[in-house]
């Protein structure tokens, strides 16, 4: 692949968008390669993904403005669908995905980070939805996910004004969970991923599904979604072993088996 790198470190997969000359902007090829990369993740062995951008300046500076500049209405809609399909695959990916935002996360860059389960960023990170200044709306889920993450008032302010915000403000409004010096960001992402990877994989996947599906439902339906996914964990080897270790006060547990 030309623009997407995939590296495996123990049970963690690291996806790097690698189009540094264009600040990792998302053209159709990058979107296709991301899609293929996700399809290739070995879900038997990988328990968490990290998504980041190449270099120290930009995570993803948005959808490719050159490619979009001449699109017709129909082509624009199709490009939006192409991005949305990949981002939705990421959002509903069975295992958690941490966005390690290492610089600019603008437009499609902010949007792809919001399709991840968790966002952490470097001190030089900049978030924003500049689309209205380019004559378009956000097109890869920004109008929907930003409003859900930071509330409609703040999302509308950011989107209508097209004003970028720095890492400290992103932290304050809850768009990111933590801010680190650039040279510590990947280590922190890997530490968090390892902390997720050591827990029972079936349980972690069911947690992700319960939270995601529950957020799309009303509370009566949502608690039933949880009950089913909770019940689904029982009789697994990992549930039996995890509870046995607690009851028998085992200090050094064996790794969970994903069974
Ligand atoms: N698309 C295409 N190319 C991009 C790009 C993008 N989104 N962002 C940066 N680049 C390219 C620049 O054209 C430039 O290429 P050349 O060297 O060939 O001229 C290279 O990356 C470096 O960029 P700059 O010289 O502009 O770097 P800078 O440090 O001066 O500025 C920046 C950095 C503030 C991020 C600026 O590049 C910028 O504003 N980029 C665009 C950000 C943006 O508007 N993103 C939203 C796109 S719309 C979208 O994403 C729609 C959607 O929801 C689907």
XYZ file of C-alpha atoms and ligand atoms in Angstrom:
313
model
C 0.000 0.000 0.000
C 1.197 3.469 -0.827
C -0.496 5.631 1.792
C -1.430 3.401 4.727
C 1.005 1.513 6.953
C -0.039 -1.327 9.225
C 2.190 -2.658 11.948
C 1.480 -5.243 14.618
C 2.974 -4.961 18.112
C 1.907 -7.915 20.248
C -1.907 -7.800 20.336
C -2.101 -4.188 19.093
C -2.344 -3.081 15.459
C -1.063 0.386 14.522
C -2.514 1.997 11.394
C -0.597 5.033 10.122
C -1.968 7.287 7.409
C 1.182 7.980 5.475
C 0.778 10.802 3.003
C 2.961 13.282 4.775
C 3.579 15.598 1.799
C -0.141 16.439 1.774
C -0.361 16.433 5.594
C -2.032 12.990 5.363
C -5.071 14.382 3.540
C -7.649 11.758 2.601
C -7.995 11.175 -1.118
C -9.918 8.246 -2.607
C -6.837 6.055 -2.620
C -6.179 6.644 1.088
C -9.819 5.783 1.844
C -9.580 2.582 -0.239
C -6.350 1.575 1.463
C -7.799 2.241 4.905
C -10.768 0.067 4.011
C -8.490 -2.759 2.862
C -6.325 -2.403 5.968
C -9.343 -2.793 8.239
C -10.477 -5.834 6.242
C -7.041 -7.367 6.766
C -6.885 -7.015 10.576
C -6.610 -10.453 12.195
C -9.382 -10.358 14.766
C -8.221 -13.639 16.308
C -5.026 -12.063 17.601
C -5.442 -8.264 17.521
C -7.355 -6.804 20.458
C -6.993 -3.047 19.960
C -6.067 -0.689 17.118
C -4.269 2.653 17.195
C -4.823 5.109 14.327
C -2.297 7.888 13.779
C -0.739 10.046 11.054
C 2.809 10.032 9.695
C 5.171 12.798 10.845
C 4.975 15.277 13.685
C 2.846 17.976 12.097
C -0.412 16.436 11.018
C -2.747 13.616 11.967
C -5.022 14.159 8.952
C -5.547 17.638 7.412
C -8.927 16.692 5.967
C -10.373 15.284 2.804
C -8.280 16.084 -0.260
C -9.335 19.557 -1.391
C -7.695 19.145 -4.820
C -9.704 16.005 -5.523
C -12.939 17.586 -4.269
C -12.528 20.899 -6.100
C -14.076 19.762 -9.402
C -16.710 17.301 -8.181
C -20.303 17.486 -9.393
C -23.197 17.269 -6.897
C -23.552 13.525 -7.567
C -19.811 12.937 -7.290
C -19.704 14.972 -4.074
C -22.410 12.813 -2.563
C -20.604 9.651 -3.690
C -17.328 10.908 -2.162
C -19.179 11.580 1.097
C -20.544 8.034 1.033
C -17.108 6.596 0.367
C -15.688 8.334 3.439
C -18.743 7.598 5.555
C -18.628 3.884 4.702
C -14.993 3.556 5.800
C -15.500 5.685 8.919
C -18.575 3.673 9.912
C -16.549 0.476 9.476
C -14.001 1.966 11.868
C -16.667 3.088 14.335
C -18.341 -0.327 14.391
C -15.089 -2.280 14.154
C -15.388 -5.168 16.620
C -12.341 -4.125 18.688
C -11.581 -0.702 20.197
C -9.718 1.920 18.153
C -7.661 4.690 19.787
C -6.933 7.803 17.718
C -3.458 9.118 18.547
C -3.887 12.613 17.108
C -0.374 13.873 16.406
C -1.099 17.292 14.887
C -3.743 18.774 12.565
C -7.108 17.001 12.754
C -9.141 19.181 10.424
C -12.304 18.393 8.487
C -12.083 14.704 7.562
C -9.213 14.441 10.078
C -11.387 15.562 12.982
C -14.122 13.323 11.582
C -11.989 10.177 11.384
C -10.772 10.757 14.954
C -14.418 10.950 16.062
C -15.098 7.569 14.435
C -12.568 6.070 16.835
C -13.577 4.966 20.336
C -11.053 7.136 22.188
C -9.049 10.224 21.229
C -5.766 11.321 22.799
C -3.563 13.996 21.249
C -0.222 15.756 21.231
C 0.206 19.317 22.516
C 0.445 20.673 18.943
C -2.851 19.098 17.858
C -5.431 21.357 16.221
C -9.035 20.267 15.732
C -11.681 21.867 13.583
C -14.284 21.583 10.872
C -13.199 24.240 8.328
C -15.646 23.108 5.638
C -18.067 26.054 5.769
C -15.134 28.285 4.811
C -14.556 26.082 1.757
C -18.163 26.235 0.623
C -19.265 22.794 1.823
C -20.631 21.076 4.912
C -18.587 18.500 6.805
C -19.079 15.351 4.745
C -17.578 12.400 6.601
C -19.916 12.422 9.624
C -18.794 15.667 11.292
C -22.248 17.199 11.651
C -23.445 14.046 13.412
C -20.521 12.843 15.538
C -19.286 16.253 16.744
C -22.781 17.124 17.996
C -23.010 13.782 19.790
C -19.546 14.117 21.349
C -19.429 17.724 22.497
C -23.126 18.666 22.384
C -25.061 20.506 19.675
C -24.270 24.029 20.917
C -20.485 23.652 20.814
C -20.621 21.577 17.603
C -22.713 24.226 15.862
C -20.348 26.965 17.023
C -17.303 25.082 15.694
C -18.944 24.129 12.398
C -20.647 27.468 11.621
C -17.602 29.568 12.520
C -15.118 27.060 11.003
C -12.780 28.088 13.829
C -10.027 25.643 14.755
C -9.321 24.812 18.379
C -6.083 23.821 20.069
C -5.438 20.730 22.174
C -6.239 22.377 25.521
C -9.644 23.515 24.298
C -10.328 20.090 22.754
C -9.610 18.619 26.179
C -11.859 21.131 27.926
C -14.853 20.389 25.682
C -14.351 16.630 25.917
C -13.272 16.052 22.335
C -10.072 14.368 23.556
C -9.407 12.423 26.745
C -5.794 13.517 27.314
C -3.006 15.693 25.885
C 0.657 14.596 25.871
C 3.960 15.988 24.597
C 4.431 14.829 20.989
C 7.281 12.464 21.858
C 5.159 10.680 24.472
C 1.947 10.330 22.466
C 2.550 6.941 20.836
C 3.928 5.418 24.027
C 0.812 6.587 25.864
C -1.452 5.223 23.121
C 0.378 1.892 23.219
C 0.129 1.772 27.003
C -3.619 2.354 26.861
C -3.987 -0.204 24.051
C -2.018 -2.794 26.052
C -4.283 -2.106 29.045
C -7.311 -2.826 26.845
C -5.669 -5.840 25.178
C -5.022 -7.582 28.489
C -8.729 -7.685 29.364
C -11.106 -10.431 28.248
C -11.538 -9.859 24.492
C -15.119 -11.080 24.186
C -16.091 -8.824 27.095
C -14.301 -5.788 25.609
C -15.980 -6.297 22.236
C -19.359 -6.670 23.900
C -18.726 -3.472 25.899
C -18.023 -1.580 22.660
C -21.135 -2.954 21.000
C -23.306 -2.257 24.059
C -22.151 1.370 24.284
C -22.410 2.044 20.538
C -25.727 0.289 19.955
C -27.178 1.623 23.208
C -26.397 5.213 22.260
C -28.561 4.762 19.149
C -31.528 3.426 21.150
C -33.860 4.735 23.857
C -33.094 3.637 27.432
C -35.651 0.806 27.496
C -34.130 -0.756 24.379
C -30.597 0.140 25.452
C -30.698 -1.793 28.704
C -32.008 -4.846 26.839
C -29.057 -4.518 24.441
C -26.786 -4.528 27.495
C -28.559 -7.514 29.102
C -28.045 -9.611 25.978
C -24.366 -8.707 25.604
C -23.822 -9.219 29.356
C -25.473 -12.641 29.153
C -23.412 -13.484 26.080
C -20.192 -13.305 28.157
C -21.284 -16.121 30.485
C -20.112 -19.687 29.876
C -17.079 -18.354 28.007
C -13.745 -19.761 29.142
C -12.566 -16.232 29.853
C -15.526 -15.440 32.126
C -15.067 -18.661 34.077
C -11.322 -18.084 34.381
C -11.580 -14.346 35.243
C -14.037 -14.965 38.064
C -12.195 -18.047 39.327
C -8.994 -15.966 39.595
C -10.833 -13.360 41.657
C -12.415 -15.924 43.975
C -9.145 -17.829 44.419
C -7.143 -14.599 44.811
C -4.817 -15.472 41.890
C -2.347 -12.594 41.457
C -0.667 -13.455 38.138
C -3.453 -14.310 35.750
C -2.712 -16.119 32.475
C -3.624 -14.119 29.353
C -7.277 -14.401 28.360
C -7.918 -16.782 25.484
C -10.621 -15.022 23.466
C -12.830 -18.065 24.002
N -6.204 18.519 0.890
C -5.211 18.520 -0.006
N -3.962 18.967 0.248
C -3.725 19.430 1.481
C -4.714 19.474 2.479
C -6.002 18.978 2.151
N -7.001 18.938 3.026
N -4.184 20.006 3.598
C -2.888 20.285 3.305
N -2.612 19.941 2.035
C -1.341 20.094 1.317
C -1.124 21.531 0.887
O -1.802 21.805 -0.309
C 0.374 21.536 0.744
O 0.707 20.952 -0.486
P 1.856 21.620 -1.442
O 3.103 21.529 -0.613
O 1.854 20.729 -2.640
O 1.429 23.023 -1.677
C 0.858 20.615 1.830
O -0.266 19.814 2.190
C 1.316 21.345 3.074
O 0.264 22.221 3.467
P 0.474 23.788 3.760
O 1.587 24.330 2.929
O -0.851 24.435 3.627
O 0.947 23.716 5.282
P 0.759 24.848 6.399
O 1.574 24.418 7.561
O 0.981 26.192 5.838
O -0.801 24.769 6.797
C -2.848 23.643 7.366
C -1.301 23.614 7.406
C -3.344 24.786 8.257
C -3.359 22.305 7.884
C -3.310 23.893 5.915
O -2.640 22.952 5.066
C -4.778 23.726 5.721
O -5.540 24.595 6.087
N -5.191 22.596 5.105
C -6.586 22.341 4.791
C -7.386 22.008 6.020
C -8.839 21.860 5.673
O -9.506 22.782 5.267
N -9.350 20.621 5.829
C -10.740 20.299 5.568
C -10.861 19.757 4.177
S -12.545 19.615 3.698
C -13.079 18.128 4.338
O -12.382 17.450 5.060
C -14.459 17.751 3.922
C -15.063 16.611 4.611
O -15.598 16.702 5.717
C -15.133 15.311 3.946
